[in-house]
């Protein structure tokens, strides 16, 4: 399979940027999906020890990748502890 791809790239060098951008996009999408699966408080991998991980979030803890006009260090907790 890789030999066929290498042969095609040698005979058609204009395909090299296509392979680079498609490969880069695939790597970035896998990285983002793994970040969502591991860092998002809505996902619970361990139901016995931590069944509701969203209750353990501190009000000043940022879990979003990009927050526009939001300073998480100045937020205070509004709700009760469960």
Coordinates of N, CA, C and O in Angstrom, one line a residue:
X1 N 0.8 -1.2 0.0 CA 0.0 0.0 0.0 C 0.9 1.3 0.0 O 0.6 2.2 -0.8
X2 N 1.9 1.3 0.9 CA 2.7 2.5 1.0 C 3.6 2.6 -0.3 O 3.9 3.7 -0.7
X3 N 4.0 1.4 -0.8 CA 4.8 1.4 -2.0 C 4.0 2.0 -3.2 O 4.5 2.7 -4.1
X4 N 2.7 1.7 -3.3 CA 1.9 2.3 -4.3 C 1.7 3.8 -4.2 O 1.8 4.5 -5.2
X5 N 1.6 4.2 -2.9 CA 1.4 5.7 -2.7 C 2.7 6.4 -3.1 O 2.7 7.4 -3.7
X6 N 3.9 5.8 -2.7 CA 5.2 6.4 -3.0 C 5.4 6.4 -4.5 O 5.9 7.4 -5.1
X7 N 4.9 5.4 -5.2 CA 5.1 5.4 -6.7 C 4.2 6.4 -7.3 O 4.6 7.1 -8.3
X8 N 3.0 6.6 -6.8 CA 2.1 7.7 -7.3 C 2.7 9.1 -7.1 O 2.6 10.0 -7.9
X9 N 3.3 9.3 -5.9 CA 3.8 10.6 -5.6 C 5.1 10.9 -6.4 O 5.3 12.0 -6.8
X10 N 5.8 9.9 -6.8 CA 7.0 10.1 -7.7 C 6.6 10.4 -9.1 O 7.2 11.2 -9.7
X11 N 5.5 9.8 -9.5 CA 5.0 10.1 -10.9 C 4.2 11.4 -11.0 O 4.1 12.0 -12.0
X12 N 3.5 11.7 -9.9 CA 2.7 12.9 -9.8 C 3.1 13.8 -8.6 O 2.4 13.7 -7.6
X13 N 4.1 14.6 -8.7 CA 4.6 15.4 -7.6 C 3.6 16.5 -7.1 O 3.7 17.0 -6.0
X14 N 2.6 16.8 -8.0 CA 1.6 17.8 -7.6 C 0.7 17.3 -6.5 O 0.0 18.0 -5.8
X15 N 0.7 16.0 -6.2 CA -0.1 15.4 -5.2 C 0.5 15.5 -3.8 O -0.2 15.2 -2.8
X16 N 1.7 15.9 -3.7 CA 2.4 15.9 -2.4 C 1.7 16.9 -1.4 O 1.4 16.6 -0.3
X17 N 1.4 18.2 -1.9 CA 0.7 19.1 -0.9 C -0.7 18.5 -0.5 O -1.1 18.7 0.6
X18 N -1.4 17.8 -1.4 CA -2.7 17.2 -1.0 C -2.5 16.2 0.1 O -3.3 16.2 1.1
X19 N -1.5 15.3 0.0 CA -1.3 14.3 1.0 C -0.9 15.0 2.3 O -1.3 14.6 3.4
X20 N -0.1 16.1 2.3 CA 0.4 16.8 3.5 C -0.8 17.4 4.2 O -1.0 17.3 5.4
X21 N -1.7 18.1 3.4 CA -2.8 18.8 4.1 C -3.9 17.8 4.6 O -4.5 18.0 5.6
X22 N -4.1 16.7 3.8 CA -5.1 15.7 4.3 C -4.6 15.0 5.5 O -5.3 14.8 6.5
X23 N -3.3 14.7 5.5 CA -2.7 14.0 6.7 C -2.7 15.0 7.9 O -3.0 14.5 9.0
X24 N -2.4 16.2 7.7 CA -2.4 17.2 8.8 C -3.8 17.4 9.4 O -3.9 17.5 10.6
X25 N -4.8 17.5 8.5 CA -6.1 17.6 8.9 C -6.6 16.4 9.7 O -7.3 16.5 10.7
X26 N -6.2 15.2 9.3 CA -6.6 14.0 10.0 C -5.9 14.0 11.4 O -6.6 13.6 12.4
X27 N -4.7 14.4 11.5 CA -3.9 14.4 12.8 C -4.6 15.4 13.7 O -4.8 15.2 14.9
X28 N -4.9 16.6 13.2 CA -5.5 17.6 14.0 C -6.9 17.2 14.5 O -7.3 17.5 15.7
X29 N -7.7 16.5 13.7 CA -9.0 16.1 14.1 C -8.9 15.0 15.2 O -9.7 15.0 16.1
X30 N -8.0 14.1 15.0 CA -7.8 13.0 16.0 C -7.3 13.6 17.4 O -7.8 13.3 18.4
X31 N -6.5 14.6 17.3 CA -6.0 15.3 18.5 C -7.1 16.0 19.2 O -7.2 15.9 20.4
X32 N -8.0 16.7 18.4 CA -9.1 17.5 19.1 C -10.1 16.5 19.7 O -10.6 16.7 20.8
X33 N -10.4 15.4 19.0 CA -11.3 14.5 19.5 C -10.8 13.8 20.8 O -11.6 13.5 21.7
X34 N -9.5 13.5 20.8 CA -8.9 12.9 22.0 C -8.9 13.9 23.2 O -9.1 13.5 24.3
X35 N -8.7 15.2 22.9 CA -8.8 16.2 23.9 C -10.2 16.3 24.5 O -10.4 16.4 25.7
X36 N -11.2 16.2 23.6 CA -12.6 16.3 24.1 C -12.9 15.1 24.9 O -13.6 15.2 25.9
X37 N -12.4 13.9 24.5 CA -12.7 12.7 25.3 C -12.0 12.7 26.6 O -12.6 12.1 27.6
X38 N -10.9 13.3 26.8 CA -10.1 13.2 28.0 C -10.3 14.4 28.9 O -10.1 14.2 30.1
X39 N -10.5 15.6 28.4 CA -10.5 16.8 29.2 C -11.9 17.3 29.5 O -12.1 18.2 30.3
X40 N -12.9 16.9 28.7 CA -14.3 17.5 28.9 C -15.0 17.0 30.1 O -15.0 15.8 30.3
X41 N -15.5 17.8 31.0 CA -16.2 17.3 32.2 C -17.5 16.6 31.9 O -18.0 16.0 32.8
X42 N -18.0 16.7 30.7 CA -19.3 16.0 30.4 C -19.0 14.5 30.1 O -20.0 13.7 30.1
X43 N -17.8 14.1 29.9 CA -17.5 12.7 29.6 C -17.0 12.0 30.9 O -16.1 12.5 31.6
X44 N -17.7 10.9 31.2 CA -17.3 10.2 32.5 C -16.8 8.8 32.1 O -17.5 7.9 31.6
X45 N -15.5 8.6 32.3 CA -14.9 7.3 32.0 C -14.9 6.3 33.2 O -14.9 5.1 33.0
X46 N -15.0 6.9 34.4 CA -14.9 6.1 35.6 C -16.2 6.4 36.4 O -16.3 7.3 37.1
X47 N -17.2 5.5 36.2 CA -18.5 5.8 36.8 C -18.6 5.4 38.3 O -19.4 5.8 39.0
X48 N -17.7 4.5 38.7 CA -17.7 4.1 40.1 C -17.1 5.1 41.0 O -17.7 5.4 42.1
X49 N -15.9 5.6 40.7 CA -15.2 6.6 41.6 C -15.7 8.0 41.4 O -15.6 8.8 42.3
X50 N -16.1 8.4 40.2 CA -16.5 9.8 39.9 C -17.6 9.7 38.9 O -17.5 10.0 37.7
X51 N -18.9 9.5 39.4 CA -20.0 9.4 38.5 C -20.4 10.7 37.9 O -21.0 10.7 36.8
X52 N -20.2 11.8 38.5 CA -20.6 13.1 38.0 C -19.4 14.1 38.1 O -19.2 14.9 39.0
X53 N -18.5 14.0 37.1 CA -17.3 14.8 37.1 C -17.6 16.3 36.9 O -16.7 17.1 37.3
X54 N -18.7 16.7 36.4 CA -19.0 18.1 36.2 C -19.3 18.8 37.6 O -19.2 20.0 37.6
X55 N -19.6 18.1 38.6 CA -19.8 18.7 39.9 C -18.4 19.0 40.6 O -18.4 19.8 41.5
X56 N -17.3 18.4 40.1 CA -16.0 18.7 40.7 C -15.3 19.9 40.0 O -14.2 20.2 40.4
X57 N -16.0 20.5 39.1 CA -15.3 21.6 38.4 C -15.3 22.9 39.3 O -16.4 23.2 39.9
X58 N -14.2 23.5 39.4 CA -14.1 24.8 40.1 C -14.7 25.9 39.2 O -14.6 25.8 38.0
X59 N -15.2 27.0 39.8 CA -15.8 28.0 39.0 C -14.7 28.8 38.2 O -15.0 29.3 37.1
X60 N -13.5 28.7 38.6 CA -12.4 29.5 37.9 C -11.6 28.5 37.0 O -10.6 28.9 36.5
X61 N -12.1 27.3 36.8 CA -11.4 26.3 35.9 C -11.9 26.4 34.5 O -13.1 26.3 34.2
X62 N -11.0 26.7 33.6 CA -11.3 26.8 32.1 C -11.1 25.4 31.5 O -10.1 24.8 31.5
X63 N -12.2 24.9 30.9 CA -12.1 23.6 30.2 C -12.3 23.8 28.7 O -12.2 22.8 27.9
X64 N -12.8 24.9 28.3 CA -13.0 25.2 26.9 C -11.7 25.4 26.2 O -10.7 25.9 26.8
X65 N -11.6 25.1 24.9 CA -10.4 25.3 24.2 C -10.1 26.8 23.9 O -9.0 27.3 24.1
X66 N -11.2 27.5 23.6 CA -11.1 28.9 23.3 C -12.3 29.7 23.9 O -13.4 29.3 23.6
X67 N -12.0 30.6 24.7 CA -13.1 31.4 25.3 C -12.9 32.9 25.0 O -11.9 33.5 25.2
X68 N -14.0 33.4 24.4 CA -13.9 34.8 23.9 C -14.5 35.7 25.0 O -15.6 35.5 25.5
X69 N -13.7 36.7 25.4 CA -14.1 37.7 26.4 C -14.6 37.1 27.7 O -15.5 37.5 28.3
X70 N -13.9 36.1 28.2 CA -14.2 35.4 29.4 C -13.0 35.3 30.3 O -12.0 34.7 29.9
X71 N -13.0 35.9 31.5 CA -11.9 35.8 32.4 C -12.4 34.8 33.5 O -13.2 35.2 34.4
X72 N -11.9 33.6 33.5 CA -12.3 32.6 34.4 C -11.8 32.8 35.8 O -12.3 32.2 36.8
X73 N -10.8 33.6 36.0 CA -10.2 33.8 37.3 C -11.1 34.7 38.2 O -11.0 34.6 39.4
X74 N -12.0 35.4 37.6 CA -12.9 36.3 38.4 C -14.3 35.7 38.6 O -15.1 36.4 39.3
X75 N -14.6 34.5 38.2 CA -15.9 33.9 38.4 C -16.0 33.4 39.8 O -15.1 32.9 40.4
X76 N -17.2 33.4 40.3 CA -17.5 32.9 41.6 C -18.6 31.8 41.5 O -19.4 31.8 40.6
X77 N -18.7 30.9 42.4 CA -19.6 29.8 42.4 C -21.0 30.3 42.8 O -21.1 30.9 43.9
X78 N -22.0 30.1 42.0 CA -23.4 30.5 42.3 C -24.2 29.5 42.9 O -25.1 29.8 43.7
X79 N -24.0 28.2 42.6 CA -24.8 27.1 43.1 C -24.3 26.5 44.4 O -23.2 26.7 44.8
X80 N -25.1 25.6 44.9 CA -24.7 24.8 46.1 C -23.8 23.7 45.8 O -23.6 23.3 44.7
X81 N -23.1 23.2 46.8 CA -22.3 22.0 46.7 C -23.2 20.7 46.8 O -24.0 20.7 47.6
X82 N -22.9 19.8 46.0 CA -23.7 18.5 46.0 C -22.8 17.4 46.5 O -21.7 17.3 46.3

